[in-house]
């Protein structure tokens, strides 16, 4: 069991405790808290730590497992694989999702591939190189122990998925094929055309349904978690709303696992599915789970540009396209409105190849995104004007088609090209695609230790819902890797250490903590249904998203972040007074569902801005304009900010509390990133 004394380290001066600016910010926006540390990661050689932890973790014997219950929230790759694996191990598992089927989880939308250090290409890959690339790609803001474990486990994931029948692409001789992704110089990404997430999710779904048939897992679809139940300091259950009947239901277990994904939809426009939300993790945060590095947002450089104010989401075009597509803009802004095929080669600026000759079009996502923004800010963006600005750059396959032939490109990317043509009405085989950065993934999430346990004992967090592996920027094809690593291989080996103390005493239905949680949920619903407002939920969400994108998006400044905090607070106050929720709580009511989610986005958005304001450096996807090199690259300040920012809920009217987990590097040298 996690003890709070294990989390809170012996008080010591933080790295930047003498900073007068931080003191000023702390007085206005947050309170400093005690430093924390991860006490579960073993010491010793880094390649032996995971084996050591697996051996040291206590075991619940098979007879006891039949009496131990687990709730898993979310059925994406992390949630489905976790539920299937825990069911296979003999635990009693309840699996919840708000979709009408586990197969509709957002993991299905992942396109490009999944990383694994198999070195099938013989190009110098290894577990250590995957570890190093991930640490460097995250701009030295992730834990060494966690990342090395991820690299180790990656090699098992591919074997697991092949055994399940996942149809990975193969070379002519039958061997699994690989391609490259951004931030690396080897080919380690396994893929199934542009449908990798879908195929992997079907594999995990098969494993889950096998356990459903065996009776070890029971699934609850169209049930949305709206509250976490904490009894005597332990996570012991959840409250869910049946989205069909509107009924509130309470479920108890010995342990709760959150695998509920990321919170990119705080920006309204993102590549996430419209239903993606932060409520499950935010409800846990309000109950005591620390939220780590919430300002770390990944902007994906390869998305279809915004076409107008009518849009409610954006569409991702896989990063894998950057293997064969060349990114460029006109050298002269006067050519921005020309047909790209009429612009001669000498008048094109292949700016990523020019600025970063070693990595070219395969630089990490944060770098490619910022440079695309820079090109458009210079007036060299392409495509139709939206709000007076052309926000797009070309992704051109003419050279690849000429070199490999159209058939080879169709075999690799055919479904992606078809999707682009359907959305834009343009043929990417004949005219270059237009792309622009968009919010895609979040590296922040609930703080967890090496065992994936949060600061609430009995609450474990997997996949994108936790913060643990990607630092300040995620390399492409690593999300699927982490989700399946956590679900299939990590959680099952760490959760047993906690469950070895179980089964725990049954929770009474009338326990004060349970009754209080139920009443809080009902009061929230009652407020939304009886509020006599005039504005729709979506109008508030869109306005919040505009604030977040403008001031906490691709570039942040102290002035802009302070302005954003004021705007969010003002808009949130108006939301609670003036939102109008139509319909009835007794049945399907999407307006009510969205109201609860947007209410949590308001609180999250404010914390994201406070976190970004506190971190007065640039690192990965967090770019502070005040902290950049002469070449305009991200400039870290390791002497002050080499820590995980773990935020504690400060109460409804209180300030968030910042706990710092210092990051130390024993096996990788911390240095400014260079992809040139």
XYZ file of C-alpha atoms in Angstrom:
676
model
C 0.000 0.000 0.000
C 1.230 3.470 -0.825
C 1.711 5.575 2.281
C 1.712 9.349 1.961
C 4.971 9.350 3.945
C 6.501 7.292 1.143
C 5.441 9.869 -1.451
C 6.540 12.949 0.435
C 10.306 12.990 0.686
C 12.318 14.565 3.458
C 11.875 18.329 2.992
C 14.760 19.858 1.087
C 15.294 23.105 -0.797
C 13.781 22.959 -4.270
C 16.027 23.733 -7.237
C 14.667 27.251 -7.695
C 13.452 28.063 -4.204
C 15.429 31.303 -4.238
C 13.618 32.606 -7.286
C 11.895 35.871 -6.449
C 9.671 35.497 -9.507
C 8.414 32.112 -8.324
C 7.583 33.596 -4.930
C 5.549 36.298 -6.643
C 3.741 33.724 -8.780
C 3.163 31.441 -5.795
C 1.528 34.258 -3.860
C -0.848 34.948 -6.708
C -1.627 31.590 -8.282
C -0.484 28.582 -6.242
C 1.023 27.425 -2.973
C 4.371 25.613 -2.650
C 4.134 22.119 -1.196
C 6.548 19.515 0.110
C 8.809 17.769 -2.421
C 7.849 14.232 -3.413
C 9.646 11.250 -4.853
C 8.910 7.894 -6.441
C 9.823 5.319 -3.808
C 8.907 2.250 -5.866
C 11.594 2.326 -8.559
C 14.528 0.089 -7.566
C 18.113 1.288 -7.792
C 21.000 -0.497 -9.463
C 21.745 -1.027 -13.168
C 18.918 0.373 -15.221
C 18.516 -2.786 -17.299
C 17.874 -4.825 -14.129
C 15.383 -2.538 -12.367
C 12.204 -3.900 -13.905
C 13.180 -7.511 -13.194
C 14.035 -6.495 -9.652
C 10.678 -4.830 -9.111
C 8.776 -7.798 -10.543
C 10.538 -10.133 -8.137
C 10.102 -7.841 -5.129
C 6.397 -7.221 -5.751
C 4.308 -9.476 -3.557
C 1.976 -12.043 -5.104
C -1.696 -12.709 -4.487
C -2.195 -16.467 -4.764
C -4.695 -17.820 -7.322
C -7.313 -18.728 -4.710
C -7.256 -15.208 -3.284
C -7.494 -13.589 -6.712
C -10.994 -14.972 -7.131
C -11.981 -12.822 -4.133
C -10.172 -9.671 -5.300
C -12.091 -7.158 -7.412
C -10.819 -4.546 -9.854
C -12.636 -1.697 -11.603
C -11.137 -0.576 -14.914
C -12.399 2.696 -16.410
C -11.768 2.933 -20.145
C -11.535 0.308 -22.885
C -8.884 1.738 -25.181
C -5.592 -0.053 -25.621
C -4.529 0.570 -22.015
C -7.911 -0.270 -20.486
C -8.883 -3.245 -22.646
C -5.471 -4.881 -22.330
C -5.422 -4.270 -18.569
C -8.903 -5.721 -18.031
C -8.120 -8.732 -20.222
C -4.813 -9.429 -18.496
C -6.198 -9.027 -14.981
C -9.156 -11.230 -15.877
C -6.800 -13.846 -17.265
C -4.870 -13.710 -13.982
C -8.039 -14.600 -12.102
C -9.188 -11.295 -10.620
C -12.850 -10.251 -10.710
C -12.910 -7.325 -13.140
C -15.565 -4.751 -13.993
C -14.843 -2.744 -17.162
C -16.568 0.579 -17.895
C -16.709 2.763 -20.999
C -18.985 5.549 -22.196
C -18.987 4.272 -25.795
C -21.580 1.815 -27.086
C -18.821 -0.781 -27.512
C -15.241 -1.147 -26.231
C -14.237 -1.158 -29.890
C -15.264 2.502 -30.174
C -12.547 3.719 -27.807
C -10.413 6.509 -29.236
C -7.367 4.232 -29.641
C -9.091 3.130 -32.841
C -8.144 6.479 -34.420
C -4.366 5.997 -34.100
C -2.908 5.623 -37.550
C 0.820 5.458 -38.014
C 2.251 2.628 -35.946
C 3.717 1.276 -32.738
C 7.378 1.378 -31.732
C 9.413 -1.622 -30.632
C 13.161 -2.133 -30.369
C 13.298 -5.299 -32.474
C 16.053 -4.087 -34.842
C 14.512 -6.056 -37.709
C 16.120 -3.643 -40.176
C 19.592 -4.175 -38.711
C 20.105 -0.415 -38.646
C 21.532 -0.109 -35.154
C 18.378 -0.109 -33.046
C 18.367 -1.489 -29.505
C 16.485 -1.200 -26.235
C 18.976 1.420 -25.113
C 18.582 3.435 -28.313
C 14.784 3.448 -27.954
C 15.254 4.507 -24.334
C 17.650 7.281 -25.354
C 15.486 8.534 -28.229
C 12.452 8.686 -25.931
C 14.308 10.544 -23.194
C 15.740 13.003 -25.718
C 12.427 13.374 -27.544
C 10.796 14.207 -24.203
C 13.418 16.940 -23.746
C 14.855 15.357 -20.582
C 11.705 15.769 -18.537
C 10.786 12.107 -17.996
C 11.995 9.447 -15.564
C 14.826 7.207 -16.686
C 13.486 4.105 -14.914
C 10.035 4.336 -16.465
C 11.300 5.000 -19.962
C 13.820 2.178 -19.909
C 11.114 -0.235 -18.757
C 8.925 0.931 -21.634
C 11.729 0.212 -24.108
C 12.329 -3.230 -22.588
C 8.678 -4.238 -22.679
C 8.201 -2.956 -26.236
C 9.814 -6.048 -27.727
C 7.190 -8.270 -26.060
C 4.250 -6.219 -27.306
C 4.805 -7.066 -30.969
C 4.993 -10.794 -30.244
C 1.784 -10.556 -28.196
C -0.056 -8.733 -30.968
C 1.168 -11.027 -33.733
C -0.056 -13.998 -31.686
C -3.456 -12.291 -31.517
C -3.540 -12.009 -35.287
C -2.914 -8.285 -35.678
C -2.216 -7.877 -39.428
C 1.012 -5.898 -39.342
C 2.487 -4.964 -42.704
C 5.010 -7.477 -43.992
C 7.835 -7.412 -46.479
C 7.852 -9.580 -49.589
C 9.522 -12.445 -47.743
C 6.923 -12.433 -44.968
C 8.916 -10.638 -42.268
C 7.263 -7.781 -40.398
C 7.970 -4.426 -42.013
C 9.101 -1.253 -40.233
C 9.141 2.439 -41.032
C 10.614 5.531 -39.409
C 8.897 8.150 -37.314
C 9.921 11.592 -36.117
C 12.824 12.063 -33.739
C 14.713 8.883 -34.648
C 17.166 7.705 -37.261
C 16.208 4.029 -37.329
C 13.143 2.091 -38.538
C 11.361 0.657 -35.511
C 7.695 1.433 -36.149
C 5.429 -1.544 -36.871
C 2.249 -0.647 -38.732
C -0.901 -1.850 -40.463
C -1.199 0.669 -43.310
C -2.788 3.729 -41.679
C -5.039 1.679 -39.387
C -2.633 0.508 -36.711
C -4.684 1.689 -33.745
C -7.809 0.035 -35.096
C -6.102 -3.307 -35.636
C -4.398 -3.248 -32.226
C -7.661 -2.338 -30.514
C -9.433 -5.250 -32.210
C -6.698 -7.510 -30.836
C -7.131 -6.135 -27.318
C -10.918 -6.333 -27.694
C -10.659 -10.010 -28.629
C -8.611 -10.652 -25.508
C -11.141 -8.721 -23.430
C -14.147 -10.559 -24.883
C -12.457 -13.885 -24.235
C -12.412 -13.009 -20.544
C -15.996 -11.778 -20.707
C -16.964 -15.195 -22.040
C -14.910 -16.853 -19.309
C -16.787 -14.875 -16.671
C -13.793 -13.046 -15.189
C -14.695 -9.667 -16.752
C -18.058 -7.925 -16.874
C -18.386 -4.937 -19.200
C -20.594 -1.899 -18.696
C -20.968 0.110 -21.901
C -22.538 3.577 -22.132
C -21.650 4.160 -18.486
C -19.704 7.339 -17.741
C -17.671 7.676 -14.557
C -18.703 10.846 -12.748
C -17.047 10.393 -9.333
C -14.359 8.451 -7.505
C -15.152 6.958 -4.096
C -12.370 7.188 -1.535
C -12.944 5.436 1.803
C -10.411 5.694 4.637
C -7.860 7.120 2.219
C -8.161 4.313 -0.354
C -9.840 4.276 -3.760
C -12.716 1.824 -3.343
C -15.179 2.472 -6.129
C -16.797 4.767 -8.645
C -20.127 6.386 -9.377
C -21.263 6.137 -12.981
C -24.191 7.507 -14.921
C -26.027 5.121 -17.206
C -26.105 7.285 -20.304
C -29.217 5.533 -21.664
C -31.460 5.614 -18.582
C -29.833 8.482 -16.690
C -29.615 6.344 -13.544
C -26.700 6.897 -11.156
C -25.046 3.630 -10.138
C -22.388 2.920 -7.507
C -19.809 0.135 -7.834
C -17.190 -0.991 -5.324
C -13.918 -2.870 -5.711
C -10.634 -3.492 -3.948
C -8.809 -1.318 -6.450
C -9.638 1.163 -9.223
C -7.714 1.527 -12.502
C -8.175 4.633 -14.641
C -7.371 4.155 -18.331
C -9.542 7.001 -19.542
C -7.217 8.733 -21.999
C -6.057 12.320 -22.359
C -7.577 15.771 -22.089
C -6.716 17.398 -25.420
C -10.348 18.412 -25.900
C -9.854 21.214 -23.400
C -8.820 23.081 -26.582
C -12.193 22.246 -28.211
C -10.560 21.829 -31.614
C -8.263 18.809 -31.481
C -7.726 15.488 -33.218
C -9.469 13.718 -30.320
C -12.917 12.166 -30.637
C -15.673 14.518 -29.514
C -16.400 12.388 -26.453
C -12.839 12.430 -25.091
C -12.794 14.210 -21.749
C -10.925 14.675 -18.474
C -13.738 13.915 -16.022
C -12.532 10.533 -14.732
C -9.045 11.777 -13.918
C -10.227 15.211 -12.774
C -12.687 13.690 -10.306
C -9.744 11.673 -8.951
C -7.620 14.828 -8.805
C -10.238 16.576 -6.702
C -10.172 13.584 -4.333
C -6.410 13.844 -3.797
C -4.659 12.396 -6.854
C -1.859 14.707 -7.996
C -2.040 16.054 -11.558
C 1.451 16.077 -13.075
C 2.780 18.419 -15.771
C -0.651 19.428 -17.114
C 0.875 22.109 -19.375
C 2.685 19.516 -21.515
C 0.519 19.368 -24.634
C 1.577 17.747 -27.882
C 0.815 19.679 -31.042
C 0.810 17.305 -34.016
C 2.296 18.882 -37.164
C 0.439 16.698 -39.668
C -3.257 17.615 -39.485
C -5.711 18.883 -42.052
C -5.889 22.693 -41.580
C -8.874 24.464 -40.078
C -11.310 25.397 -42.832
C -13.667 27.668 -40.887
C -15.555 28.362 -37.650
C -18.075 25.605 -38.374
C -15.682 22.837 -37.345
C -16.022 20.922 -34.095
C -12.889 18.787 -34.457
C -9.780 18.380 -36.579
C -8.523 15.414 -38.557
C -5.104 13.858 -38.103
C -3.001 12.745 -41.056
C -0.513 10.181 -39.840
C 3.055 11.178 -39.054
C 4.085 8.174 -41.140
C 3.366 10.337 -44.199
C 6.507 12.305 -43.365
C 8.571 9.263 -44.370
C 7.848 9.901 -48.039
C 6.222 13.327 -48.113
C 8.409 16.443 -48.300
C 7.251 19.547 -46.448
C 7.658 22.942 -48.067
C 6.303 26.453 -48.507
C 7.015 29.030 -51.220
C 10.179 31.021 -50.741
C 8.266 34.133 -51.738
C 5.029 34.998 -49.925
C 3.684 36.312 -53.230
C 3.447 32.706 -54.460
C 1.239 31.570 -51.555
C -1.970 31.625 -53.592
C -0.489 29.913 -56.675
C -1.222 26.347 -57.692
C 1.652 24.445 -56.008
C 2.349 22.499 -59.187
C 3.081 25.819 -60.910
C 5.793 26.768 -58.413
C 9.180 25.637 -59.753
C 11.562 23.635 -57.559
C 13.981 26.521 -57.113
C 11.194 28.658 -55.593
C 10.277 26.104 -52.916
C 11.633 26.164 -49.370
C 11.929 22.645 -47.941
C 12.479 24.309 -44.619
C 12.799 21.248 -42.356
C 15.402 19.728 -44.655
C 17.177 23.089 -44.718
C 17.155 23.766 -40.970
C 17.581 20.177 -39.710
C 19.657 18.317 -42.320
C 20.255 15.236 -40.113
C 16.561 14.506 -39.457
C 14.861 16.558 -42.178
C 11.123 15.955 -42.366
C 11.340 13.477 -39.471
C 12.185 15.916 -36.706
C 10.076 15.483 -33.528
C 6.527 16.760 -33.533
C 7.080 19.825 -31.391
C 9.868 21.103 -33.641
C 7.989 20.439 -36.892
C 4.908 22.165 -35.471
C 6.722 25.317 -34.372
C 8.494 25.672 -37.688
C 5.198 25.336 -39.583
C 3.785 28.114 -37.423
C 6.885 30.219 -38.098
C 6.484 29.824 -41.866
C 2.843 30.894 -41.708
C 3.656 33.791 -39.374
C 6.123 34.995 -42.027
C 3.256 35.133 -44.514
C 4.341 32.065 -46.480
C 1.467 29.833 -45.404
C -0.643 28.250 -48.146
C -4.268 27.338 -48.739
C -7.397 29.430 -48.318
C -7.388 32.314 -45.885
C -9.232 31.768 -42.595
C -9.659 34.937 -40.543
C -7.262 36.640 -42.945
C -4.390 34.170 -42.484
C -3.246 31.201 -44.558
C -2.547 28.398 -42.068
C -1.080 25.537 -44.036
C 2.129 24.077 -45.461
C 2.530 21.539 -48.240
C 3.213 17.835 -47.751
C 4.300 16.767 -51.207
C 4.535 13.181 -52.494
C 5.505 13.921 -56.088
C 9.141 12.900 -55.563
C 8.175 9.659 -53.797
C 5.621 8.751 -56.465
C 8.230 9.378 -59.139
C 10.801 7.270 -57.269
C 8.614 4.386 -56.013
C 5.579 4.519 -58.274
C 1.995 5.323 -57.359
C 1.195 1.685 -56.479
C 3.823 1.616 -53.716
C 2.423 4.798 -52.166
C -1.117 3.418 -52.372
C -0.013 0.240 -50.587
C 1.557 2.225 -47.749
C -0.885 5.086 -47.307
C -3.919 4.425 -49.479
C -6.588 4.811 -46.789
C -4.986 8.045 -45.537
C -4.945 9.508 -49.050
C -8.585 8.500 -49.518
C -9.563 10.133 -46.231
C -7.788 13.356 -47.187
C -9.521 13.422 -50.565
C -12.950 12.888 -48.996
C -12.466 15.718 -46.500
C -10.819 18.304 -48.742
C -12.036 17.408 -52.214
C -8.415 17.424 -53.440
C -6.465 14.499 -54.897
C -3.179 14.193 -52.942
C -1.696 12.023 -55.680
C -1.925 15.003 -58.036
C -1.723 18.037 -55.700
C 0.337 18.262 -52.491
C -1.551 17.795 -49.233
C -1.953 20.829 -47.007
C -1.225 20.304 -43.315
C -1.006 22.435 -40.169
C -0.389 21.700 -36.476
C -3.257 20.798 -34.140
C -3.665 19.612 -30.556
C -3.288 15.852 -30.489
C -1.947 14.257 -27.294
C -1.107 15.270 -23.747
C 2.013 14.194 -21.890
C 0.618 15.428 -18.592
C -1.743 13.327 -16.520
C -2.214 11.937 -13.053
C 1.035 11.458 -11.147
C 1.961 7.811 -10.618
C 4.886 5.992 -9.073
C 6.856 3.187 -10.737
C 3.991 0.812 -9.924
C 1.540 3.101 -11.806
C -0.167 3.918 -8.502
C -1.345 7.477 -7.939
C -1.015 9.470 -4.748
C -4.320 7.864 -3.659
C -3.635 4.305 -2.456
C -5.551 1.801 -4.553
C -5.920 4.117 -7.562
C -3.782 3.022 -10.503
C -3.535 4.969 -13.766
C -2.421 3.678 -17.175
C -1.864 4.927 -20.713
C -2.377 8.566 -21.650
C -4.242 9.188 -18.391
C -0.924 9.140 -16.502
C 2.148 11.309 -17.017
C 4.901 8.776 -16.611
C 6.791 8.068 -19.819
C 6.919 10.902 -22.347
C 8.329 13.926 -20.557
C 7.581 17.194 -22.344
C 6.994 15.707 -25.812
C 5.942 12.299 -27.132
C 7.684 10.683 -30.049
C 5.375 9.385 -32.745
C 4.198 5.752 -32.421
C 4.947 5.712 -28.691
C 1.359 6.171 -27.449
C 0.246 2.724 -28.592
C 3.442 1.296 -27.176
C 2.808 2.791 -23.732
C -0.871 1.865 -23.630
C -0.216 -1.804 -24.374
C 2.910 -1.933 -22.217
C 0.983 -0.622 -19.214
C -2.012 -2.876 -19.816
C -0.455 -6.184 -20.846
C 2.849 -6.223 -18.982
C 3.341 -3.549 -16.316
C 0.108 -3.166 -14.347
C -0.462 -6.877 -13.819
C 2.969 -7.161 -12.219
C 2.668 -4.103 -9.973
C -0.980 -4.101 -8.894
C -0.505 -7.497 -7.245
C 1.803 -5.949 -4.673
C -1.070 -3.762 -3.486
C -3.678 -6.507 -3.774
C -1.551 -8.885 -1.715
C -3.054 -7.097 1.321
C -6.594 -7.796 0.116
C -9.380 -8.549 -0.052
C -10.187 -5.426 1.909
C -13.163 -4.880 4.154
C -16.413 -4.475 2.250
C -17.612 -0.913 1.776
C -21.074 -0.230 3.156
C -23.598 1.442 0.887
C -24.326 3.956 3.640
C -20.703 4.740 4.404
C -20.450 8.535 4.878
C -17.842 8.831 2.098
C -20.142 7.006 -0.316
C -23.213 9.041 0.609
C -21.260 12.285 0.322
C -20.002 11.346 -3.157
C -23.494 10.372 -4.303
C -24.989 13.598 -3.011
C -22.290 15.667 -4.702
C -22.976 14.029 -8.054
C -26.720 14.528 -7.727
C -26.307 18.168 -6.677
C -24.148 18.817 -9.755
C -26.775 17.316 -12.052
C -29.572 19.201 -10.301
C -27.739 22.486 -10.796
C -27.333 21.949 -14.518
C -30.926 20.859 -15.017
C -32.484 23.700 -13.018
C -30.172 26.525 -14.046
C -32.114 29.159 -15.970
C -29.333 30.182 -18.316
C -29.284 31.286 -21.932
C -26.044 29.884 -23.412
C -25.346 26.400 -24.731
C -22.623 24.187 -23.297
C -20.832 24.023 -26.646
C -20.616 27.809 -26.921
C -18.713 27.896 -23.627
C -16.496 25.003 -24.671
C -15.589 26.684 -27.952
C -14.740 29.963 -26.185
C -12.631 28.150 -23.605
C -10.831 26.336 -26.413
C -10.061 29.615 -28.174
C -8.527 31.004 -24.977
C -6.426 27.890 -24.450
C -5.174 27.779 -28.050
C -4.373 31.489 -28.163
C -2.518 31.741 -24.845
C -1.549 28.179 -23.836
C -1.125 26.586 -27.261
C 1.949 26.461 -29.475
C 3.599 29.445 -27.803
C 3.116 30.786 -24.274
C 4.167 34.024 -22.617
C 3.895 35.263 -19.058
C 1.577 38.060 -20.097
C -0.624 35.786 -22.196
C -0.908 33.089 -19.525
C -1.938 35.579 -16.851
C -4.520 36.974 -19.232
C -5.774 33.457 -19.969
C -6.208 32.677 -16.265
C -8.316 35.809 -15.794
C -10.399 35.032 -18.895
C -10.965 31.415 -17.839
C -12.042 32.400 -14.343
C -14.458 34.973 -15.677
C -15.877 32.591 -18.286
C -16.197 29.802 -15.717
C -18.184 32.039 -13.386
C -20.494 32.908 -16.257
C -20.815 29.240 -17.188
C -22.105 28.244 -13.762
C -24.581 31.142 -13.772
C -25.728 31.177 -17.370
C -25.365 27.740 -18.966
C -28.551 26.165 -20.279
C -28.889 22.383 -20.353
C -31.838 21.080 -22.333
C -33.783 17.886 -21.829
C -34.208 15.651 -18.813
C -31.714 13.858 -16.561
C -33.809 10.689 -16.884
C -32.479 9.266 -20.108
C -30.111 10.028 -22.954
C -29.006 13.663 -22.615
C -25.850 14.649 -24.425
C -26.181 18.256 -23.318
C -25.979 17.122 -19.682
C -23.016 14.866 -20.441
C -21.136 17.739 -22.060
C -21.963 20.157 -19.247
C -20.185 17.987 -16.697
C -17.205 17.518 -18.962
C -16.863 21.213 -19.800
C -17.129 22.150 -16.122
C -14.079 19.965 -15.473
C -12.292 21.420 -18.512
C -12.609 24.891 -16.981
C -10.775 23.828 -13.832
C -8.187 21.868 -15.811
C -7.588 24.753 -18.232
C -6.842 27.111 -15.370
C -4.361 24.638 -13.856
C -2.687 24.125 -17.244
C -2.090 27.867 -17.507
C -0.792 28.078 -13.939
C 1.579 25.170 -14.601
C 2.798 26.812 -17.820
C 3.235 30.137 -16.013
C 5.319 28.524 -13.294
C 7.567 26.670 -15.766
C 9.614 29.603 -17.025
C 11.553 27.557 -19.568
C 10.907 26.010 -22.929
C 10.961 22.238 -23.151
C 9.375 19.926 -25.705
C 5.799 20.928 -26.448
C 5.906 23.694 -23.812
C 7.397 26.725 -25.578
C 7.783 29.908 -23.559
C 8.648 32.783 -25.895
C 10.851 34.290 -23.187
C 13.093 31.197 -23.193
C 14.577 30.369 -26.589
C 17.959 30.120 -28.225
C 19.249 32.583 -30.813
C 18.024 30.131 -33.485
C 14.524 30.121 -31.977
C 14.779 26.631 -30.465
C 13.437 25.616 -27.050
C 15.794 26.616 -24.219
C 15.586 24.570 -21.023
C 16.775 25.670 -17.602
C 17.833 22.462 -15.925
C 19.163 24.228 -12.846
C 15.637 25.416 -12.026
C 13.074 23.169 -13.701
C 14.420 19.614 -13.907
C 11.451 18.327 -11.972
C 7.991 16.853 -12.363
C 5.369 19.405 -11.331
C 2.796 17.425 -9.327
C -0.229 19.548 -8.431
C -2.494 18.860 -5.485
C -6.102 20.072 -5.454
C -6.288 23.072 -3.161
C -10.038 23.070 -2.637
C -12.882 24.764 -4.471
C -11.787 28.246 -3.430
C -8.154 27.487 -2.622
C -4.975 27.618 -4.638
C -3.406 24.507 -6.166
C -0.400 23.156 -4.293
C 2.812 22.436 -6.194
C 4.902 19.402 -5.198
C 8.179 18.845 -7.051
C 9.711 15.498 -7.915
C 13.300 16.169 -8.865
C 14.536 14.366 -11.976
C 18.015 12.850 -11.891
C 19.821 11.341 -14.855
C 22.362 8.590 -14.260
C 22.483 6.929 -17.672
C 21.835 9.791 -20.125
C 23.598 13.135 -20.236
C 21.221 16.091 -20.012
C 21.966 18.485 -22.850
C 20.136 20.834 -25.166
C 18.412 18.872 -27.920
C 19.756 19.139 -31.423
C 18.321 17.508 -34.520
C 20.509 19.419 -36.956
